[in-house]
Coordinates of C-alpha atoms and ligand atoms in Angstrom, one line a residue:
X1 CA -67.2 -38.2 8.1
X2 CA -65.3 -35.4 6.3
X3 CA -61.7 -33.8 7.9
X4 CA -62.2 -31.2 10.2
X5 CA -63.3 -27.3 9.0
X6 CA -61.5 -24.7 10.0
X7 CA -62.5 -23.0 13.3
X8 CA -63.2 -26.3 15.1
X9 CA -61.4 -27.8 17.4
X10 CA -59.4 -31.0 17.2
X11 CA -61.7 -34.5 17.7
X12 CA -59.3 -37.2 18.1
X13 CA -62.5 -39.2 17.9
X14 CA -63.3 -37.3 14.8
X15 CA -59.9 -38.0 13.7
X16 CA -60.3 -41.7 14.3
X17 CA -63.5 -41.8 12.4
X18 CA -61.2 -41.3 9.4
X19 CA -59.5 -45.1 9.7
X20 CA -61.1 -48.1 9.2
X21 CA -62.5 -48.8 13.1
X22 CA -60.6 -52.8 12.7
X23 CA -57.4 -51.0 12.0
X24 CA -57.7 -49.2 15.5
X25 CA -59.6 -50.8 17.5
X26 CA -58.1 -54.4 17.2
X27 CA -54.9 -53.0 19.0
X28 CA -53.2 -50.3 20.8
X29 CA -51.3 -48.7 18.2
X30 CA -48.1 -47.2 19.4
X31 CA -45.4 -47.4 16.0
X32 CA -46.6 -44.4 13.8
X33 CA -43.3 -43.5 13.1
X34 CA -42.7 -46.4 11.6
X35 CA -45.9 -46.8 9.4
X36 CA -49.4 -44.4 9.9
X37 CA -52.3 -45.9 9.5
X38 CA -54.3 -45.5 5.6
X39 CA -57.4 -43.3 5.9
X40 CA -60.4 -45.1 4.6
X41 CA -60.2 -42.0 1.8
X42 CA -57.0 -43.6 0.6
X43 CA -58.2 -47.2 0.7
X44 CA -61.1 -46.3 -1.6
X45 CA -58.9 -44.1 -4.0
X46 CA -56.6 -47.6 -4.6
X47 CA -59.7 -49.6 -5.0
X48 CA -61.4 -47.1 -7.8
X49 CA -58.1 -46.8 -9.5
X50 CA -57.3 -50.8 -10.1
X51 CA -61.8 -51.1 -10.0
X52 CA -62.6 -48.4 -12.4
X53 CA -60.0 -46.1 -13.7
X54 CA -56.9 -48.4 -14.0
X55 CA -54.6 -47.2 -17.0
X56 CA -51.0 -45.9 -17.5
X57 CA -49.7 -42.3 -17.0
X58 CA -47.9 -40.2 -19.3
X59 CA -47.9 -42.2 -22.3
X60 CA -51.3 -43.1 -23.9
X61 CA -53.8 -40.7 -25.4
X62 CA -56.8 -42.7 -24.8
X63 CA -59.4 -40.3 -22.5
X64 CA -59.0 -42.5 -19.6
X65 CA -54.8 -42.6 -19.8
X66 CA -55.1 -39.1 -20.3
X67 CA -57.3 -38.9 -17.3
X68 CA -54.8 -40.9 -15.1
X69 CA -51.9 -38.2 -16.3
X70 CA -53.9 -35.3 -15.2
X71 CA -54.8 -36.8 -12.0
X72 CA -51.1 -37.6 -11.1
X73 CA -50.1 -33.7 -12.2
X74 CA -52.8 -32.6 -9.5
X75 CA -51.5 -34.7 -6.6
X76 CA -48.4 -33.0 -7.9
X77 CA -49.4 -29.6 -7.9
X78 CA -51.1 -30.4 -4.2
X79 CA -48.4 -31.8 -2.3
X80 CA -45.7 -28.8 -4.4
X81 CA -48.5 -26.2 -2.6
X82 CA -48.5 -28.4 0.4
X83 CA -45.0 -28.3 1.0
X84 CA -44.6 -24.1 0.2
X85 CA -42.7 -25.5 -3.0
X86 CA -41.1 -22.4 -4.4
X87 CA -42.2 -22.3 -7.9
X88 CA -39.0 -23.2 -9.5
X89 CA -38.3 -26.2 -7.4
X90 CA -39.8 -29.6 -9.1
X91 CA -41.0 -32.4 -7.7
X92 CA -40.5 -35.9 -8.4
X93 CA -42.1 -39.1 -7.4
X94 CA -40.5 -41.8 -6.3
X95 CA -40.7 -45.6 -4.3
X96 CA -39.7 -43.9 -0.9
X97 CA -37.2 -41.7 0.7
X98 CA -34.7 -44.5 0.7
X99 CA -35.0 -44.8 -2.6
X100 CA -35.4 -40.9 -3.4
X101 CA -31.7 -40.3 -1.1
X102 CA -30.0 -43.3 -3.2
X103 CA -31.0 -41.4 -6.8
X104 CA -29.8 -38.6 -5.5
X105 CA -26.4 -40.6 -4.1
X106 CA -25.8 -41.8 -7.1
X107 CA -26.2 -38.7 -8.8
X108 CA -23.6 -36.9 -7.8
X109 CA -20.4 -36.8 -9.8
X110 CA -18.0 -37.5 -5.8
X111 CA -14.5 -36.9 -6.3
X112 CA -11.7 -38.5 -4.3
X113 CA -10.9 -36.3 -1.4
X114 CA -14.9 -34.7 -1.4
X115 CA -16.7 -35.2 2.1
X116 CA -20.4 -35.5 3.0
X117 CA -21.4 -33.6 6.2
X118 CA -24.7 -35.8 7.9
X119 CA -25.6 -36.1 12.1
X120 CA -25.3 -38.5 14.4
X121 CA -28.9 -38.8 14.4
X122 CA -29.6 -40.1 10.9
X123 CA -31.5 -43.1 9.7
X124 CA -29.6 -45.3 7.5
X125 CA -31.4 -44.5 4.6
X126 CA -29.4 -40.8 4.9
X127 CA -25.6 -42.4 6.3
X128 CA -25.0 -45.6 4.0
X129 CA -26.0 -44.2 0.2
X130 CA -22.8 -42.2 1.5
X131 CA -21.1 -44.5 3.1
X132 CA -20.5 -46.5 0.3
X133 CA -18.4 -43.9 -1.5
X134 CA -15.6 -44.4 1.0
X135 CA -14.0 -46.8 -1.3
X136 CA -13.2 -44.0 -3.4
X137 CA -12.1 -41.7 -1.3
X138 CA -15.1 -39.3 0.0
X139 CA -15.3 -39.3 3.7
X140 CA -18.6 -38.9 5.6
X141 CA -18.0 -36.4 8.8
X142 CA -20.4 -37.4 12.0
X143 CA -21.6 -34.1 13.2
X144 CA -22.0 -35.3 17.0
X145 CA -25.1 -34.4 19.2
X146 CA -25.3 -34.4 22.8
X147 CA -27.1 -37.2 24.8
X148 CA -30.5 -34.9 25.1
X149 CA -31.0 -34.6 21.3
X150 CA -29.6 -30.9 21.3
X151 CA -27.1 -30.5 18.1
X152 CA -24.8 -26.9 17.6
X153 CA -25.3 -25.9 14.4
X154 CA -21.9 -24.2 14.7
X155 CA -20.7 -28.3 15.7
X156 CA -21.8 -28.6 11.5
X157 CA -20.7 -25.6 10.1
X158 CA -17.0 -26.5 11.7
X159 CA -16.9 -29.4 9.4
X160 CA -17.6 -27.7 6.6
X161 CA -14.5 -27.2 4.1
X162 CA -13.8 -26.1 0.4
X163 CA -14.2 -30.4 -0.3
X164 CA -18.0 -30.7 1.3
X165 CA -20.2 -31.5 -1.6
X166 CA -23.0 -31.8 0.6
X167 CA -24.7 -32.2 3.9
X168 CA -27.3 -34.1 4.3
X169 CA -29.3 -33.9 7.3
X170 CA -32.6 -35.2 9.5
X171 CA -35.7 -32.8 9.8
X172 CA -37.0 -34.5 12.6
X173 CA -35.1 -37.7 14.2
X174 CA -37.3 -41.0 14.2
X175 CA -35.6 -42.0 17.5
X176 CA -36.2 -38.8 19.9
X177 CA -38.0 -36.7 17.6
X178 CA -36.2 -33.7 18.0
X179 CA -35.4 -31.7 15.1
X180 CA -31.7 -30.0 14.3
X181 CA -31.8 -26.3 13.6
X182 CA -32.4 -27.5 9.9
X183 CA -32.9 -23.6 8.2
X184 CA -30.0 -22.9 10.0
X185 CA -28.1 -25.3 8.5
X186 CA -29.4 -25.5 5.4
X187 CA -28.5 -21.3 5.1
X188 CA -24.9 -22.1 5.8
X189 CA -24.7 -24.5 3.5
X190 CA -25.3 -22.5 1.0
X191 CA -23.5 -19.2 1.7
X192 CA -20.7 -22.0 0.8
X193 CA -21.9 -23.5 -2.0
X194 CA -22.5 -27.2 -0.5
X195 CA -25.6 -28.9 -1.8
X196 CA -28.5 -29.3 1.1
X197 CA -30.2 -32.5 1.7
X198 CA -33.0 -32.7 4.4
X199 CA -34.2 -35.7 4.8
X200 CA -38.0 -35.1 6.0
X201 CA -39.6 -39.0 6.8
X202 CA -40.4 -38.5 9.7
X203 CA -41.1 -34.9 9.5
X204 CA -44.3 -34.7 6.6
X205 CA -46.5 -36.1 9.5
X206 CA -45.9 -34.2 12.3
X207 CA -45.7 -30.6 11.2
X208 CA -46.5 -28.5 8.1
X209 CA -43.6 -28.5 6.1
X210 CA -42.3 -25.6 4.7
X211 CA -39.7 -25.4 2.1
X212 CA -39.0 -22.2 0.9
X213 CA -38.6 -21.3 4.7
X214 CA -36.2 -24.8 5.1
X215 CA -34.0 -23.4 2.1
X216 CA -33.0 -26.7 1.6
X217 CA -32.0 -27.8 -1.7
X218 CA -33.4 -31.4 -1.4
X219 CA -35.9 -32.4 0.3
X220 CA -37.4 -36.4 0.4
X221 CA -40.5 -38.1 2.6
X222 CA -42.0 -40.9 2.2
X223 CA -45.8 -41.4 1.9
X224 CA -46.4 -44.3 4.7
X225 CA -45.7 -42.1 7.4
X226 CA -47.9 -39.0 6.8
X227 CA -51.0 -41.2 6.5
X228 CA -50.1 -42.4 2.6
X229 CA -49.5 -45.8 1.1
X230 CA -46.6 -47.6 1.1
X231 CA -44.6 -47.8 -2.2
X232 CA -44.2 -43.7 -2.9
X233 CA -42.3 -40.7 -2.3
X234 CA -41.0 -37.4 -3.1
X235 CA -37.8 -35.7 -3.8
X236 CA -38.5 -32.2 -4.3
X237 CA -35.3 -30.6 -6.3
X238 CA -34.0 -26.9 -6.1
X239 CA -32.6 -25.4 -9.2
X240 CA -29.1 -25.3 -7.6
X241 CA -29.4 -29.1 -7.3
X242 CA -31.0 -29.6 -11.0
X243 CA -27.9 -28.0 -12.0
X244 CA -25.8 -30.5 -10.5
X245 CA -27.5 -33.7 -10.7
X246 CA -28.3 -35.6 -13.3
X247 CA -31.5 -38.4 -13.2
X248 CA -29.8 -41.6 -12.0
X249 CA -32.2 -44.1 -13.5
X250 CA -33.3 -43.7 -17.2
X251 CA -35.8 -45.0 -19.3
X252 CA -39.2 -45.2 -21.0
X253 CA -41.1 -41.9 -20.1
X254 CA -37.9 -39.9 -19.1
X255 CA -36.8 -38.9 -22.5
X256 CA -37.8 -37.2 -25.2
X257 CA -36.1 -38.7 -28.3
X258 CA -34.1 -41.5 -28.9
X259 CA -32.3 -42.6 -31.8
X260 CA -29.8 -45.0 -32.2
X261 CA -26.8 -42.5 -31.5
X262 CA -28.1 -40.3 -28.6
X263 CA -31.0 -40.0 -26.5
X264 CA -32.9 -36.6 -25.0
X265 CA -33.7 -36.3 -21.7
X266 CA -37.6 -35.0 -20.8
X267 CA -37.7 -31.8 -18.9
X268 CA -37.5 -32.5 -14.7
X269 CA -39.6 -33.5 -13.1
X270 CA -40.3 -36.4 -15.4
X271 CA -36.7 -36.9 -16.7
X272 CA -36.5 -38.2 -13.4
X273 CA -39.6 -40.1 -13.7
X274 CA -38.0 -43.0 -15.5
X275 CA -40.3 -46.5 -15.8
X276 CA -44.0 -46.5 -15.1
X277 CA -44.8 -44.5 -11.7
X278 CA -46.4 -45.9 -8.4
X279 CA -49.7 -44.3 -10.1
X280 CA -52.2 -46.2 -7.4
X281 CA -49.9 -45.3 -4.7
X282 CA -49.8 -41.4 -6.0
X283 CA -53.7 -40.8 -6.5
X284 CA -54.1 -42.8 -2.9
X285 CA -51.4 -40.6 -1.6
X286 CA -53.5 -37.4 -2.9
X287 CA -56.4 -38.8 -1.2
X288 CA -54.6 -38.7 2.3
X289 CA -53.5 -34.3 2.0
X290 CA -56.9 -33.9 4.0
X291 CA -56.1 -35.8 6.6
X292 CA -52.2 -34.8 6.6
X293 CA -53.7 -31.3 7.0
X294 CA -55.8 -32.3 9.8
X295 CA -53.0 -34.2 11.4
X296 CA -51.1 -31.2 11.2
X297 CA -53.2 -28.7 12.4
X298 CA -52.0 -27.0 15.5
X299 CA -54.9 -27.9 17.6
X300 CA -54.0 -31.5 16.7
X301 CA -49.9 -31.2 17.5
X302 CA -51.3 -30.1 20.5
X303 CA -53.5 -32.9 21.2
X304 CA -50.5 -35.0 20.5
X305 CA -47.9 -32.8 23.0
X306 CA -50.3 -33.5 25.3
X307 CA -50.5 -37.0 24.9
X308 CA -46.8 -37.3 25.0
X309 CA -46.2 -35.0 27.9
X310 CA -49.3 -37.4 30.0
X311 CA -46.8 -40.5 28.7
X312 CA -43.1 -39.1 29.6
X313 CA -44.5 -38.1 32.8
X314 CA -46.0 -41.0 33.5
X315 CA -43.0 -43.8 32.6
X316 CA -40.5 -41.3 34.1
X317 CA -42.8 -42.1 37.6
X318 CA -41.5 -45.9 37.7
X319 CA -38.7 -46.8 38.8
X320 CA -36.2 -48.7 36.5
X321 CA -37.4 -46.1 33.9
X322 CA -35.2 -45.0 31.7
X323 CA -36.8 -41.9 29.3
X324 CA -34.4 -40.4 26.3
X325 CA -34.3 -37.0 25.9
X326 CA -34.7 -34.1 27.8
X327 CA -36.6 -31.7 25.6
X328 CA -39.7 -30.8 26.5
X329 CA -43.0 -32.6 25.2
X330 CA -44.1 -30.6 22.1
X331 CA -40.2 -30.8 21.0
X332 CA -40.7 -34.8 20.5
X333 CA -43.0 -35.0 18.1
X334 CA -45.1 -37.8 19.4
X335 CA -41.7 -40.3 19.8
X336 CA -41.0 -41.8 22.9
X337 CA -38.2 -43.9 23.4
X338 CA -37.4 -45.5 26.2
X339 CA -35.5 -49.1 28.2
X340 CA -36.7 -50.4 31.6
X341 CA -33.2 -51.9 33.3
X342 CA -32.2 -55.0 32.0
X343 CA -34.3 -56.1 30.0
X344 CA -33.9 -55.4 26.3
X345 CA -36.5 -53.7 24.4
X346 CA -36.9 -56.6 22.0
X347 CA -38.2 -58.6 24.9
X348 CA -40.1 -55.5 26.6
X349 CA -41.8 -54.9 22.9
X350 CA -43.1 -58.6 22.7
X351 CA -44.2 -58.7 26.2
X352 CA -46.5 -55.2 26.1
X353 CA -47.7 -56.8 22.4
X354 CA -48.5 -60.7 23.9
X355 CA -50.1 -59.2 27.1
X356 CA -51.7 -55.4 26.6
X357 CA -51.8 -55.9 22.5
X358 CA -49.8 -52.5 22.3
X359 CA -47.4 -52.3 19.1
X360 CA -44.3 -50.2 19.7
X361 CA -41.2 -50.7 18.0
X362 CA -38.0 -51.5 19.6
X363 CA -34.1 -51.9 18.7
X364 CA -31.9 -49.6 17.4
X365 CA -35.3 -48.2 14.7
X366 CA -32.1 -47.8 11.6
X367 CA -30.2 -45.0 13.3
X368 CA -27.7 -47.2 15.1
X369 CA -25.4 -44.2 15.7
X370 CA -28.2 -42.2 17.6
X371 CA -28.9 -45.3 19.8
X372 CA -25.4 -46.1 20.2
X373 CA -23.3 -42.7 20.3
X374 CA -26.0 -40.1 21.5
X375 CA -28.3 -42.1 23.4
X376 CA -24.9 -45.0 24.6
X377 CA -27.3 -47.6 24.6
X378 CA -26.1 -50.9 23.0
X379 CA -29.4 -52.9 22.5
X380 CA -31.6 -49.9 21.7
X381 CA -34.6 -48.2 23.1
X382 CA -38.6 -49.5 23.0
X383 CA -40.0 -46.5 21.2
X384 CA -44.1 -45.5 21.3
X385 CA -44.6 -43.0 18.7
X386 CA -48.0 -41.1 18.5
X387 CA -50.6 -39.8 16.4
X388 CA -53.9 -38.1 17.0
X389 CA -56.0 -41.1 16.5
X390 CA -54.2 -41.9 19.7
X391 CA -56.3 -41.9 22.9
X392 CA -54.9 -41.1 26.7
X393 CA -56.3 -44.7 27.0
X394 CA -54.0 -45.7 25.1
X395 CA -51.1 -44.0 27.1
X396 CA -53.0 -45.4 30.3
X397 CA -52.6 -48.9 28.9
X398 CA -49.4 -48.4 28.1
X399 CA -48.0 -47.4 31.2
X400 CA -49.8 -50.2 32.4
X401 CA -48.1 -52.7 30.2
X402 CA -44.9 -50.8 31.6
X403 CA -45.7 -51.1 35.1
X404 CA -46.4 -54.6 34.9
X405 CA -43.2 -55.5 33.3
X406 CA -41.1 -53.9 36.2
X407 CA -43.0 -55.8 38.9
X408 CA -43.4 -59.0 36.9
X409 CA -39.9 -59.4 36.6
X410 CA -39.0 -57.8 39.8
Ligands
LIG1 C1 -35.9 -40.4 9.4 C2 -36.1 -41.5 8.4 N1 -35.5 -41.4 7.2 C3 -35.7 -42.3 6.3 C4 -36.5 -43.4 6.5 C5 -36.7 -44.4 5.4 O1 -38.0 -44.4 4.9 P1 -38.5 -45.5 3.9 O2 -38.3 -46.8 4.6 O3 -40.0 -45.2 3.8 O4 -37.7 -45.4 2.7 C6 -37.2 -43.5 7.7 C7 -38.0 -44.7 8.0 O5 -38.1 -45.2 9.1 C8 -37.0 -42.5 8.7 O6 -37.6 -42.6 9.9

């Protein structure tokens, strides 16, 4: 079954035809912000490549290495057009966003004294690659947000001084899915010179990202959670940040020349390229921009607001409830987190698994400070996150699963 044409309405049985049926059907699956599913499309790309086309990229001028570079410098030129890349913006692949916010980390030239300007709300992946430069003397300033996932952008911009070298900031939080004024942001950033990060995990599969209208400077995702294989990512790089970075890893197929006195550097993107690229994981993550588009469309975000509003409403009905965040159902992005009294979610999350077969995630999901200073939770939420292979039976069964907690344990 093919992705949707344009002009029909969203199919979330359509949709689901897309997966393999064992991947949905065995289970209700409720953790897509941790991991998507992989579209039967991208299972058979990573089959043909290591079954019939398997070769290197961007070093052999056999027909079929040759063939392997091309087909990496499409995906490439897809997900630049995918994004609204503006033209003089490269990107790179890379193993993830972790990775892609550590190269970037360890990029920068910090001086004692600098500061790095994130939210409350990040993931670890965008707090400890700067955390680690306190040692020697950059601080990190906590931009705080309020208890409802609402953040001033004027609460950033106060932070901001002549010693910011950069902010780096969530497009979308993978706790409450609510998304900072990020254009905002990322416009007074640079009115001041301080380097933009945005770091866009969670937000690739939810919406259709845009970066010449984010204005960001750098912007990273990783594959797994817009419907891609584990093992890749991007980190698309304005020429502001070109300017100021240099690659962090080096290597075979970054440079152009070596001798034994110096060594040249390969043009960006694939001066950051260093070391053989995730090619299976890149042509399988090509495979996937159908369905990303699909996922994306605005029928389907509706499909999943709906979804999300049906399963707010519906836990916020029991008692010994507890629902984060007060923004209204299309501003979650599919992500609900949420405790029942008492119990922690560890123990809530195992019990909806062993007796409903539902899959959410629970703990503090890597962004201890939004559990712990926006949301003041010490044990962290149960979080269901959405997609739109998701079915209201599913939200039916989960509330379910809820209910039965609360009066089991009564
Ligand atoms: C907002 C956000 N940033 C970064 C990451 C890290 O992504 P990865 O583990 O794919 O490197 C995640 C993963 O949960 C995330 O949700």
């Amino acid at each position: 079954m093919q992705p949707r044409e344009d002009g029909e309405r969203f199919n979330p049985i359509v949709f689901r035809t897309l997966f393999p049926t064992q991947a949905l059907d065995s289970a209700v699956y409720l953790d897509n912000a941790a991991t998507t599913l992989t579209p039967a499309s991208v299972i058979e790309t990573l089959t043909h490549y290591y079954t019939h086309t398997r070769s290197t990229a961007g070093r052999s001028a056999y027909r079929r290495a040759a063939q392997t570079t091309h087909s990496i410098e499409t995906v490439r030129s897809s997900f630049m057009q995918q994004l609204r890349c503006p033209p003089d913006y490269v990107l790179v692949f890379c193993p993830g966003a972790t990775a892609a916010i550590n190269m970037v980390a360890w990029s920068i030239a910090f001086r004692p004294g600098d500061n790095v300007v994130v939210t409350a709300l990040e993931h670890h992946a965008n707090l400890l690659p700067w955390w680690r430069y306190r040692p020697r003397g950059v601080t990190v300033r906590v931009v705080p947000v309020h208890p409802d996932g609402h953040l001033d952008a004027t609460d950033v911009v106060h932070l901001f001084d002549r010693q910011t070298r950069l902010m780096a900031v969530t497009h979308m939080s993978n706790v409450l899915g609510v998304m900072p004024p990020v254009a905002e942001l990322c416009a007074a950033a640079r009115r001041r010179g301080i380097l933009s990060l945005v770091d866009g995990t969670q937000a690739l599969g939810h919406l259709p990202v845009n970066l010449a209208e984010l204005g960001c400077d750098i912007y990273v995702a990783s594959a797994h959670k817009a419907y891609g294989p584990t093992g890749v990512g991007l980190l698309a790089l304005s020429p502001h940040a070109l300017e100021l970075l240099q690659p962090p890893i080096l290597g075979g197929g970054a440079v152009a020349q070596v001798t034994r006195e110096d060594f040249e550097m390969e043009a960006p993107p694939h001066g950051w390229e260093a070391g053989t690229p995730p090619i299976a994981e890149i042509l399988g993550w090509g495979a996937s921009l159908p369905v990303l588009r699909h996922a994306t469309s605005p029928d389907a975000l509706e499909y999943v607001a709906g979804l999300t509003e049906e399963l707010v409403n519906r836990l916020k009905a029991i008692p010994q409830v507890t629902v984060y965040g007060a923004m209204p159902a299309s501003a979650r992005h599919g992500i609900v987190s949420f405790n029942i009294d008492h119990l922690s979610p560890h123990r809530v999350a195992a019990m909806l698994d062993e007796m409903y077969g539902i899959m959410v995630r629970s703990g503090e999901h890597c962004a201890s400070l939004a559990c712990r200073e926006v949301l003041r939770v010490s044990q962290g939420t149960v979080r269901a996150s959405l997609a739109p292979y998701n079915t209201p039976q599913d939200v039916a069964t989960l509330v379910e699963g809820v209910r039965w907690i609360v009066q089991a344990l009564r």
